[in-house]
mmCIF file of N, CA and C in Angstrom:
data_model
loop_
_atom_site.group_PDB
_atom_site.id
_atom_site.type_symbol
_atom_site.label_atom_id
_atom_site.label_comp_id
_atom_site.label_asym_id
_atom_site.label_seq_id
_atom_site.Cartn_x
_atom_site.Cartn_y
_atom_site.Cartn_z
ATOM 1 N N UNK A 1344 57.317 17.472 7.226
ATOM 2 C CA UNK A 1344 58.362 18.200 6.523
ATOM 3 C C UNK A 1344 57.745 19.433 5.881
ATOM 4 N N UNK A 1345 58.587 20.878 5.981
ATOM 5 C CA UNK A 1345 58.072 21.566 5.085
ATOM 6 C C UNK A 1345 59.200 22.220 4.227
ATOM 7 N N UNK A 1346 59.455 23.408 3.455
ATOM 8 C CA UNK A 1346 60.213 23.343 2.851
ATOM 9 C C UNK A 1346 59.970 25.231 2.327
ATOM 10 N N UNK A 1347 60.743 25.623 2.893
ATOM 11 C CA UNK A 1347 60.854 27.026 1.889
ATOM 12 C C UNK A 1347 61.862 27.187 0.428
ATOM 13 N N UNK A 1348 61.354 27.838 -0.580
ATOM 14 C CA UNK A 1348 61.576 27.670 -1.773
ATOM 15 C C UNK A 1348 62.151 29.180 -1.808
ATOM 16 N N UNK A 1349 63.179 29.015 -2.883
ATOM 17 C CA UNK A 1349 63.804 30.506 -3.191
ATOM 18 C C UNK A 1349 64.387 30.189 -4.770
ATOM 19 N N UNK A 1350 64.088 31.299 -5.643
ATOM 20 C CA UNK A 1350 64.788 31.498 -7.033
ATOM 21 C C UNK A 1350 64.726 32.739 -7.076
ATOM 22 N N UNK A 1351 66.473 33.430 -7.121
ATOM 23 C CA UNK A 1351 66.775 34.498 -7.277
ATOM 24 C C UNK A 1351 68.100 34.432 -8.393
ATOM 25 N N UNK A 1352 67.799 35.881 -8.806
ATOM 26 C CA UNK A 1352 69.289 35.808 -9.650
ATOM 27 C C UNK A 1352 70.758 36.611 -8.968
ATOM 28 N N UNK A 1353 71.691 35.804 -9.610
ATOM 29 C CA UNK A 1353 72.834 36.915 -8.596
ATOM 30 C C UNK A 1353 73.668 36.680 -9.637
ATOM 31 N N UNK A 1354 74.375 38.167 -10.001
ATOM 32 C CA UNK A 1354 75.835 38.262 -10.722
ATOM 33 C C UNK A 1354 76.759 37.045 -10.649
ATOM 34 N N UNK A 1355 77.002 36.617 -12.259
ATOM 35 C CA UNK A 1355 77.804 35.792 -12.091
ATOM 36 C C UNK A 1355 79.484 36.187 -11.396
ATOM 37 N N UNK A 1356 79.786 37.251 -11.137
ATOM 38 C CA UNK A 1356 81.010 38.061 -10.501
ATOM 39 C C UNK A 1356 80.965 37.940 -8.960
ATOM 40 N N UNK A 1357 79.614 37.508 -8.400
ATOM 41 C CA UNK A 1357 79.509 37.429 -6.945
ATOM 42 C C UNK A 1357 78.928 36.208 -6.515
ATOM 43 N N UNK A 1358 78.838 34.821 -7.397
ATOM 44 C CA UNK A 1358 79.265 33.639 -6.629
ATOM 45 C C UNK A 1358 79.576 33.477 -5.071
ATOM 46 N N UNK A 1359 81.209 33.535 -5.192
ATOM 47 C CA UNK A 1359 81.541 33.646 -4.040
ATOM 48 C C UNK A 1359 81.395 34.300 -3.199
ATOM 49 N N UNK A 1360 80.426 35.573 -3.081
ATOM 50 C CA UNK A 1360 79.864 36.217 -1.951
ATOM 51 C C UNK A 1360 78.573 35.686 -2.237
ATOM 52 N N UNK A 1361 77.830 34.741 -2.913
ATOM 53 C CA UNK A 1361 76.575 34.253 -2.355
ATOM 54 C C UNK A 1361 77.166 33.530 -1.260
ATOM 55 N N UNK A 1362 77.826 32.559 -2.502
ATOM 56 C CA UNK A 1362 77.999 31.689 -1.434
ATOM 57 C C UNK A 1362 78.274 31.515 0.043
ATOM 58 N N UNK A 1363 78.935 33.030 0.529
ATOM 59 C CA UNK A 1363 79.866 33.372 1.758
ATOM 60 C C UNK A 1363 78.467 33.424 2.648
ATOM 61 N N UNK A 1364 76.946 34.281 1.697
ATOM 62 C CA UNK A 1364 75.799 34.584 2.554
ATOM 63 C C UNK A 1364 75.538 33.262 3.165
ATOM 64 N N UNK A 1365 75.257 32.402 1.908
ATOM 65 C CA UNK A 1365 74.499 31.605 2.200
ATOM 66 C C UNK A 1365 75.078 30.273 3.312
ATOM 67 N N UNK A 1366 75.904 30.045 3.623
ATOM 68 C CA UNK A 1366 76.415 29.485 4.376
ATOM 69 C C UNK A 1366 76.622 30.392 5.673
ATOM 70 N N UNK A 1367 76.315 31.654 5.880
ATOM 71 C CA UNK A 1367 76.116 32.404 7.076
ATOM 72 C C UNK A 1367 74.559 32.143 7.427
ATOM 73 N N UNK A 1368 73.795 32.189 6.393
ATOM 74 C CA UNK A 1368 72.366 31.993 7.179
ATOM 75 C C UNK A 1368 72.045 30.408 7.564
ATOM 76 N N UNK A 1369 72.926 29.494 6.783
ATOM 77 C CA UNK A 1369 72.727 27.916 7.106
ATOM 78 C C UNK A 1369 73.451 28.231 9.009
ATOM 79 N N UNK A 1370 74.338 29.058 9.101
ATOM 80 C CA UNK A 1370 74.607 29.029 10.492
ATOM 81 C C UNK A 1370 73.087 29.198 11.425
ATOM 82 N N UNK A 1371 72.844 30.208 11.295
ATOM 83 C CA UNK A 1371 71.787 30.889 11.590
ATOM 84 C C UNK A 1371 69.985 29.727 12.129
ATOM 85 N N UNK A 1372 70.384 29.740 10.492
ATOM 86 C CA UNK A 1372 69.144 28.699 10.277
ATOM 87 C C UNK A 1372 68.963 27.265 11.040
ATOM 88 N N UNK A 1373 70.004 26.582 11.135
ATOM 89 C CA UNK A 1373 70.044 25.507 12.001
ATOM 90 C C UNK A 1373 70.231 25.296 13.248
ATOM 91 N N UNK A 1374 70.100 27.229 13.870
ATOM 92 C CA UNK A 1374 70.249 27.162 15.288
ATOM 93 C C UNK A 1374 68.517 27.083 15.478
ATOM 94 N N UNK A 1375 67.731 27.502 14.820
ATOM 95 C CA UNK A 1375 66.518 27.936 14.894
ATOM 96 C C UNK A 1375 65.875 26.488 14.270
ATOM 97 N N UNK A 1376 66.664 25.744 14.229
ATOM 98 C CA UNK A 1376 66.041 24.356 13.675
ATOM 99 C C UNK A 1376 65.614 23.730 12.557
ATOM 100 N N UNK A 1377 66.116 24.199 11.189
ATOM 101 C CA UNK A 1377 66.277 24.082 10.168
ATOM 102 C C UNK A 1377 67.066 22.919 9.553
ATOM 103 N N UNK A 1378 66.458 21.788 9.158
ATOM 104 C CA UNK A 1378 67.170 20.757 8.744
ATOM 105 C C UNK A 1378 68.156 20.419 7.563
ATOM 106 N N UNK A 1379 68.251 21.267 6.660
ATOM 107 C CA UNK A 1379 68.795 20.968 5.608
ATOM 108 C C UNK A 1379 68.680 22.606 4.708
ATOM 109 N N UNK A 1380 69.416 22.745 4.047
ATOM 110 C CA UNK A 1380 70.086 24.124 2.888
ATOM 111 C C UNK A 1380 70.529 23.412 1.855
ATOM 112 N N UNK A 1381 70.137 23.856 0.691
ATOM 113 C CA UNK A 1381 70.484 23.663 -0.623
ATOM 114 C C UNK A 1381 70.418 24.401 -1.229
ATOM 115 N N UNK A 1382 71.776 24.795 -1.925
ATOM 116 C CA UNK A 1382 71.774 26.341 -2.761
ATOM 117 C C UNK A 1382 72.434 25.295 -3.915
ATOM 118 N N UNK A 1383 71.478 25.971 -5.018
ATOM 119 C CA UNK A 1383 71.755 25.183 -6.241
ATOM 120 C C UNK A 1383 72.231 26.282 -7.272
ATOM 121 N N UNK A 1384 73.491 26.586 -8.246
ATOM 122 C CA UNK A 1384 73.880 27.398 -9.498
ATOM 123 C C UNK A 1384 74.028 27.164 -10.298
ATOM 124 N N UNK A 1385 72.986 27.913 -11.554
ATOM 125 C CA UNK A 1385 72.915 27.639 -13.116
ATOM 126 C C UNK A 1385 73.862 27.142 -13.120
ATOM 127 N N UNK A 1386 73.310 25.935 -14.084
ATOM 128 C CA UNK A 1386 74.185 25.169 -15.108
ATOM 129 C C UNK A 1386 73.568 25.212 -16.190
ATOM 130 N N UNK A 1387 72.242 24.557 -16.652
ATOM 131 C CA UNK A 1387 71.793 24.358 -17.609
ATOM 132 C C UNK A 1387 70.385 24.796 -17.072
ATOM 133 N N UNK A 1388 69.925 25.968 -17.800
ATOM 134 C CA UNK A 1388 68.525 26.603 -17.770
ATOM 135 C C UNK A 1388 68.088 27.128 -18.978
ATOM 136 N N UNK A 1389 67.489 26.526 -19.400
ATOM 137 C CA UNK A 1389 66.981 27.177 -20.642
ATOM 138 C C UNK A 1389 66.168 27.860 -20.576
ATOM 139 N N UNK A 1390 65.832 28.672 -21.640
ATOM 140 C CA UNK A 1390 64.409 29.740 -22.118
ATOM 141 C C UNK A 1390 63.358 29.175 -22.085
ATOM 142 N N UNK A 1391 62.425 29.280 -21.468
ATOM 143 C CA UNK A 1391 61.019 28.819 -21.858
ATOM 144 C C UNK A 1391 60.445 29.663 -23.153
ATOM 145 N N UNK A 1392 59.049 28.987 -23.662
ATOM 146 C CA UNK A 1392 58.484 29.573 -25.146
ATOM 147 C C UNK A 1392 57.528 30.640 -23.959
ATOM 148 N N UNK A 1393 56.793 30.134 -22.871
ATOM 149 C CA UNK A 1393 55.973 31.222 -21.936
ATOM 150 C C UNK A 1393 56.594 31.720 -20.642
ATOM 151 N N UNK A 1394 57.262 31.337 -20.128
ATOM 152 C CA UNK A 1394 57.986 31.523 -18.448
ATOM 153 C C UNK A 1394 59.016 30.739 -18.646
ATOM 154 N N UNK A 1395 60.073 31.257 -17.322
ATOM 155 C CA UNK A 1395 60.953 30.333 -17.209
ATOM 156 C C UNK A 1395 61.841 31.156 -16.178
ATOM 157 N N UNK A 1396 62.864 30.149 -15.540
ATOM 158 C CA UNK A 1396 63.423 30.745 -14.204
ATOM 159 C C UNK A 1396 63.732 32.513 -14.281
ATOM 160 N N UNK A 1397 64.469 32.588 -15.400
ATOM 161 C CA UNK A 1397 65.309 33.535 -16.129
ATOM 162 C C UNK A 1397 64.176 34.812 -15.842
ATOM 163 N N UNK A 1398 62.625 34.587 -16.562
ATOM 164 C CA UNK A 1398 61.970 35.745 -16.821
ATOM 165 C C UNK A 1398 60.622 36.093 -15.137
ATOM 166 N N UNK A 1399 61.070 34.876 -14.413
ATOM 167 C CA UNK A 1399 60.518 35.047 -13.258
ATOM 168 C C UNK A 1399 61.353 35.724 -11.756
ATOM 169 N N UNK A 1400 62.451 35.851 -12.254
ATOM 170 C CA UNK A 1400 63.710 36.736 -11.642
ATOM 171 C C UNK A 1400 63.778 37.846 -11.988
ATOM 172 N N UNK A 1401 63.302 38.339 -13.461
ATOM 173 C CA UNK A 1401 63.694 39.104 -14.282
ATOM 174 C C UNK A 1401 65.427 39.316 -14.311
ATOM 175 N N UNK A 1402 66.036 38.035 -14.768
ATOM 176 C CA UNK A 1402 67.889 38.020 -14.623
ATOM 177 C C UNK A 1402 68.220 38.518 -15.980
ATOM 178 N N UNK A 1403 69.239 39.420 -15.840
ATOM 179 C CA UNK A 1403 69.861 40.447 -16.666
ATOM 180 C C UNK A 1403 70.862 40.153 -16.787
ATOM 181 N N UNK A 1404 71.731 40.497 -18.033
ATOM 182 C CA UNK A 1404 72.881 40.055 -18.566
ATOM 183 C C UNK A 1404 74.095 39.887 -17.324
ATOM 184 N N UNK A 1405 74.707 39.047 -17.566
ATOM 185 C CA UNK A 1405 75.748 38.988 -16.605
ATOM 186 C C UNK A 1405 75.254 37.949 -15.187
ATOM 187 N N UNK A 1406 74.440 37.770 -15.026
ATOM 188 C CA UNK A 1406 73.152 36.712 -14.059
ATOM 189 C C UNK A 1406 73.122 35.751 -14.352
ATOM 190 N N UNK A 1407 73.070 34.938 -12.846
ATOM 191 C CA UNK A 1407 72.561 33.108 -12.894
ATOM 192 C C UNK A 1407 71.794 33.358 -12.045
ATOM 193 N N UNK A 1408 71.015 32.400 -12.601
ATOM 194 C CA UNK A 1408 69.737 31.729 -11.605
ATOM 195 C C UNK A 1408 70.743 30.915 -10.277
ATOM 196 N N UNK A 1409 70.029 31.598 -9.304
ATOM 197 C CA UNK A 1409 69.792 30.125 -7.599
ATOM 198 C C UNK A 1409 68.574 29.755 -7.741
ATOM 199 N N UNK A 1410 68.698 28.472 -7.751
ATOM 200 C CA UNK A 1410 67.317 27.592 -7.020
ATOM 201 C C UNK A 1410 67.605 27.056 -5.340
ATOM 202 N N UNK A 1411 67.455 27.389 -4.903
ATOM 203 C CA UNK A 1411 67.280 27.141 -3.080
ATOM 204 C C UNK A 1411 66.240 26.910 -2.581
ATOM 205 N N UNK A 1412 66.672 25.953 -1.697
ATOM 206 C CA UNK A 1412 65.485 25.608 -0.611
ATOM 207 C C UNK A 1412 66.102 25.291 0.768
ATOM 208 N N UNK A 1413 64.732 25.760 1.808
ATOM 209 C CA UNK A 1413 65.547 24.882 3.126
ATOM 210 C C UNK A 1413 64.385 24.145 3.785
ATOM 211 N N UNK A 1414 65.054 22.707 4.239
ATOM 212 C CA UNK A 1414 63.822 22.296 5.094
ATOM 213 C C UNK A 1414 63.471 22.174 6.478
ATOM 214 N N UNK A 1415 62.580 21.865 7.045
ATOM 215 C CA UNK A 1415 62.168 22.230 8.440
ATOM 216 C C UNK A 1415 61.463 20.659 9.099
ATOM 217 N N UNK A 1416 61.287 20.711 10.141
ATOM 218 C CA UNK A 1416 60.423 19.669 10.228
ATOM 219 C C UNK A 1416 58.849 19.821 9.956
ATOM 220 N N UNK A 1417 58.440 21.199 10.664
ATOM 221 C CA UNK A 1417 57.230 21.258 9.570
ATOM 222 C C UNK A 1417 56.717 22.686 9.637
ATOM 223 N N UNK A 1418 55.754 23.352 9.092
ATOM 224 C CA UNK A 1418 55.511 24.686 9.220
ATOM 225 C C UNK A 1418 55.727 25.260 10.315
ATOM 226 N N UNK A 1419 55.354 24.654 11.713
ATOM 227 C CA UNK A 1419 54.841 25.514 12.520
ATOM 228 C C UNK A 1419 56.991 26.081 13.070
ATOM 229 N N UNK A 1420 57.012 25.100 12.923
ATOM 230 C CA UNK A 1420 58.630 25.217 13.301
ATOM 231 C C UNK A 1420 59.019 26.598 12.311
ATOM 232 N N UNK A 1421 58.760 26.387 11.138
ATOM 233 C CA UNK A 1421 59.391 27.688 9.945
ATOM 234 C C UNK A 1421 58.956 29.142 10.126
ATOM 235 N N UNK A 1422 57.841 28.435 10.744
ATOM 236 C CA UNK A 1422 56.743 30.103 10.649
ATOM 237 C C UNK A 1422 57.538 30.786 11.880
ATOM 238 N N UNK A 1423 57.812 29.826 13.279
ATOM 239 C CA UNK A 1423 58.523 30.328 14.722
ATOM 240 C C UNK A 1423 59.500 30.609 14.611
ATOM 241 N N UNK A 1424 60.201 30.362 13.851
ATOM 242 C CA UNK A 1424 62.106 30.506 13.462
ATOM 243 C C UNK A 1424 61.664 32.114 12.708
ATOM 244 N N UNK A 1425 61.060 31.819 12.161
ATOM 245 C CA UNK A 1425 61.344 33.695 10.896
ATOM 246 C C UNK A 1425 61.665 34.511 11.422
ATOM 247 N N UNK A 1426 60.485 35.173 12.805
ATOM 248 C CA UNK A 1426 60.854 36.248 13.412
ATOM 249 C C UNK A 1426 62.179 36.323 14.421
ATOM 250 N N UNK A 1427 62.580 34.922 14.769
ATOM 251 C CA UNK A 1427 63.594 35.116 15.423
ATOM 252 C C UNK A 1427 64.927 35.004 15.011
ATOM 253 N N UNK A 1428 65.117 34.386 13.630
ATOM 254 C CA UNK A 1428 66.014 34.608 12.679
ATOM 255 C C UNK A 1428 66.397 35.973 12.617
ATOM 256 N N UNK A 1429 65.681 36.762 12.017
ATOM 257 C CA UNK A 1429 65.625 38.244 11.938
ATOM 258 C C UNK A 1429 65.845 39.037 13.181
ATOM 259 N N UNK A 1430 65.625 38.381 14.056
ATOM 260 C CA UNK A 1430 66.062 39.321 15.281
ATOM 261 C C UNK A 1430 67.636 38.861 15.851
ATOM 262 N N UNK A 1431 68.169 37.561 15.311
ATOM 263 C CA UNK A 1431 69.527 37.327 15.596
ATOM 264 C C UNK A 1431 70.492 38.238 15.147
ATOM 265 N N UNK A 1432 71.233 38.854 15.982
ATOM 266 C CA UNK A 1432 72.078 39.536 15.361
ATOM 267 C C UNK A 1432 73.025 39.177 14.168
ATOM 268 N N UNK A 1433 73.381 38.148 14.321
ATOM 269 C CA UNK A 1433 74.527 37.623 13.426
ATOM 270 C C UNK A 1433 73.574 38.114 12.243
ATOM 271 N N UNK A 1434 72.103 38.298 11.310
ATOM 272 C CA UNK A 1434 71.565 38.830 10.057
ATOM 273 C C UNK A 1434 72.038 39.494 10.110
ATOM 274 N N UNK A 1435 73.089 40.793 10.735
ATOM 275 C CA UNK A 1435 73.219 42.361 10.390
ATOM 276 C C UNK A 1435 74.346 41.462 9.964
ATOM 277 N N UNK A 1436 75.099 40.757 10.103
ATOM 278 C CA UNK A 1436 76.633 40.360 9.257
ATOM 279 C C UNK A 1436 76.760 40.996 7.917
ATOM 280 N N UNK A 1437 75.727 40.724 7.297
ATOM 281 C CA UNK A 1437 75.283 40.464 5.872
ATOM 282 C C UNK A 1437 74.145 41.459 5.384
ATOM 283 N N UNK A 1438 74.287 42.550 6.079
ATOM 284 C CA UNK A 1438 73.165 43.588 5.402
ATOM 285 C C UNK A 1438 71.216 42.944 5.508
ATOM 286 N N UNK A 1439 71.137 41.794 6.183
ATOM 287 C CA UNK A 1439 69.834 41.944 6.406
ATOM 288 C C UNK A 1439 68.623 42.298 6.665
ATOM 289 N N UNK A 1440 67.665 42.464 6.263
ATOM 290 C CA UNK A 1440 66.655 43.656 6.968
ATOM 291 C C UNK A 1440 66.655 44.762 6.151
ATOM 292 N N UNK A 1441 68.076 45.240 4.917
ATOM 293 C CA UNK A 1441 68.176 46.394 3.863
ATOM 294 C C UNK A 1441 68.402 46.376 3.213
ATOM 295 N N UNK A 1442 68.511 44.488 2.805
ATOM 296 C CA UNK A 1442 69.858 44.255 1.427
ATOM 297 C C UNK A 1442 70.525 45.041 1.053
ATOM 298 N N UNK A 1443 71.304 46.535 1.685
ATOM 299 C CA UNK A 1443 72.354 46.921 1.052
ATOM 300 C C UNK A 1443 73.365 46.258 1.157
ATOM 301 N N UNK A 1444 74.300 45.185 1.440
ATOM 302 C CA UNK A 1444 75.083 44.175 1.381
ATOM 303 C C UNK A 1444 75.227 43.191 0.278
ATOM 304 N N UNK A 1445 73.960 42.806 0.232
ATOM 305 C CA UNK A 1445 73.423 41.382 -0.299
ATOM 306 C C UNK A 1445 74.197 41.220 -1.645
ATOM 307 N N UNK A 1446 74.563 40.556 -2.578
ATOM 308 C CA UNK A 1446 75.310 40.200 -3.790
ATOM 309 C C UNK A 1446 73.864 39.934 -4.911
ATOM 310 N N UNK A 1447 73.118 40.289 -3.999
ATOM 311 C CA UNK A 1447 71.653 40.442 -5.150
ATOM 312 C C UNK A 1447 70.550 41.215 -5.194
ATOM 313 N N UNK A 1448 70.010 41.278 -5.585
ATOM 314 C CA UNK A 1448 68.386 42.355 -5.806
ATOM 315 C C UNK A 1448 67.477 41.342 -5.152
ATOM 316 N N UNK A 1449 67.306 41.464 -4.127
ATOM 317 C CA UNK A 1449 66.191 40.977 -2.930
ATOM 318 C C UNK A 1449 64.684 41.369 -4.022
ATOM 319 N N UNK A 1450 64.718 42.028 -4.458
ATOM 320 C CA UNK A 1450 63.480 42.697 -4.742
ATOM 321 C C UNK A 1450 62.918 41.946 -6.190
ATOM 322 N N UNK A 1451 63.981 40.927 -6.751
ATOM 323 C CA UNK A 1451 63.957 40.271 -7.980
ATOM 324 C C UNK A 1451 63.626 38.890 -7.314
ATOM 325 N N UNK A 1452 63.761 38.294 -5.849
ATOM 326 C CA UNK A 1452 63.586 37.037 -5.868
ATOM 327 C C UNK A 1452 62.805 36.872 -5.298
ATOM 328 N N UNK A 1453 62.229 35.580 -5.967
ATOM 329 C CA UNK A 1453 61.150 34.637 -5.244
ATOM 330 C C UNK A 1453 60.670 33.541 -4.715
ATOM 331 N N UNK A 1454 60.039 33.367 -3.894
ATOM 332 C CA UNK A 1454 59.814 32.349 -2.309
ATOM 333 C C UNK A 1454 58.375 32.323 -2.180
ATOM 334 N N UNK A 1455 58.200 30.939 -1.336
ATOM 335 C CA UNK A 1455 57.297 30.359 -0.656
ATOM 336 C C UNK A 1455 57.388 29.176 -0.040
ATOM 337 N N UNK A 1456 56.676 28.975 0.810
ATOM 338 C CA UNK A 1456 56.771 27.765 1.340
ATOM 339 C C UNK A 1456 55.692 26.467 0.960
ATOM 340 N N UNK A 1457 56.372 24.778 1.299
ATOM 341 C CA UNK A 1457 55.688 24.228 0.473
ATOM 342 C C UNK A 1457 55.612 22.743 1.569
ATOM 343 N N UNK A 1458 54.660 22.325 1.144
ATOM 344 C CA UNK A 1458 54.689 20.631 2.154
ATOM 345 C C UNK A 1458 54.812 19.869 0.925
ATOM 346 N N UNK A 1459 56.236 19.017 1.113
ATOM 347 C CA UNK A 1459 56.301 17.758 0.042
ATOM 348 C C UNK A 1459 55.516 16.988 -0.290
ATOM 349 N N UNK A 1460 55.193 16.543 -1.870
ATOM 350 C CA UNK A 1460 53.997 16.004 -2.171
ATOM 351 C C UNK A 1460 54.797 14.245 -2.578
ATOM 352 N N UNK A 1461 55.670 14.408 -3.075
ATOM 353 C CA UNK A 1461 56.385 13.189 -3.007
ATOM 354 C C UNK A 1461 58.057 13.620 -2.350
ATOM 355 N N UNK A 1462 58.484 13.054 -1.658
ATOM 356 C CA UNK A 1462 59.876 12.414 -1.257
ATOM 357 C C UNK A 1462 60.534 11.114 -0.957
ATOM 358 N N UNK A 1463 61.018 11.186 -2.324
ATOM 359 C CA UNK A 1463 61.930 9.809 -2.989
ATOM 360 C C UNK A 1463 63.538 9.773 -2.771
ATOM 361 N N UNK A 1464 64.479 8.878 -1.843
ATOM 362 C CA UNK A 1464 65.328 8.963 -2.297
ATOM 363 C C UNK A 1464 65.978 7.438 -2.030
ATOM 364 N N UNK A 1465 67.272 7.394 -3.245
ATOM 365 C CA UNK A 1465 67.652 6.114 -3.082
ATOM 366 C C UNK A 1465 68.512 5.787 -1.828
#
């Protein structure tokens, strides 16, 4: 399993155009073999006393935090999907490749990828 990680902030006024993205790239993503999407929206985030979602976005008045992730079966699969994600046309739907579209500041969020160290579920 691997797992790409995303925390970005997006206007609380454009919700519903995340949401519209993000369920366009779950299209996308699960043609290229992507097992699972989870787009998660502030509810309860507090301030940290040193860091915290808020000041690692740098999110500005009017902003919620996304916490997102998607999973894969394992790197080599995530790393082969990227470039061809990006070359699917259906990304221009949505301003990809220039975020002039996007319902957020690409340039505020942040990602990486990760191999699960525990996975628990009931």
């Amino acid at each position: 399993m691997y797992v790409n990680g995303f925390v970005l902030a997006v206007p609380s006024d454009k919700k519903d155009e995340y949401k519209q993205v993000a369920e366009k790239f779950w299209e996308i993503a699960k043609d290229y073999g992507a097992k699972s999407q989870i787009e998660c929206w502030e509810v309860d985030v507090p301030d940290g006393k040193t860091t915290d979602f808020r000041r690692a976005v740098k999110c500005e008045d009017g902003e919620k935090v996304v916490f997102s992730w998607v999973t894969w079966e394992d790197k080599a699969t995530a790393d082969a999907s990227h470039d061809k994600m990006m070359a699917d046309p259906r990304m221009k739907d949505f301003g990809a490749g220039n975020g002039s579209d996007m319902p957020f500041d690409g340039k505020r969020m942040i990602y990486g990828g990760f191999e699960p160290l525990v996975w628990q579920e009931a």
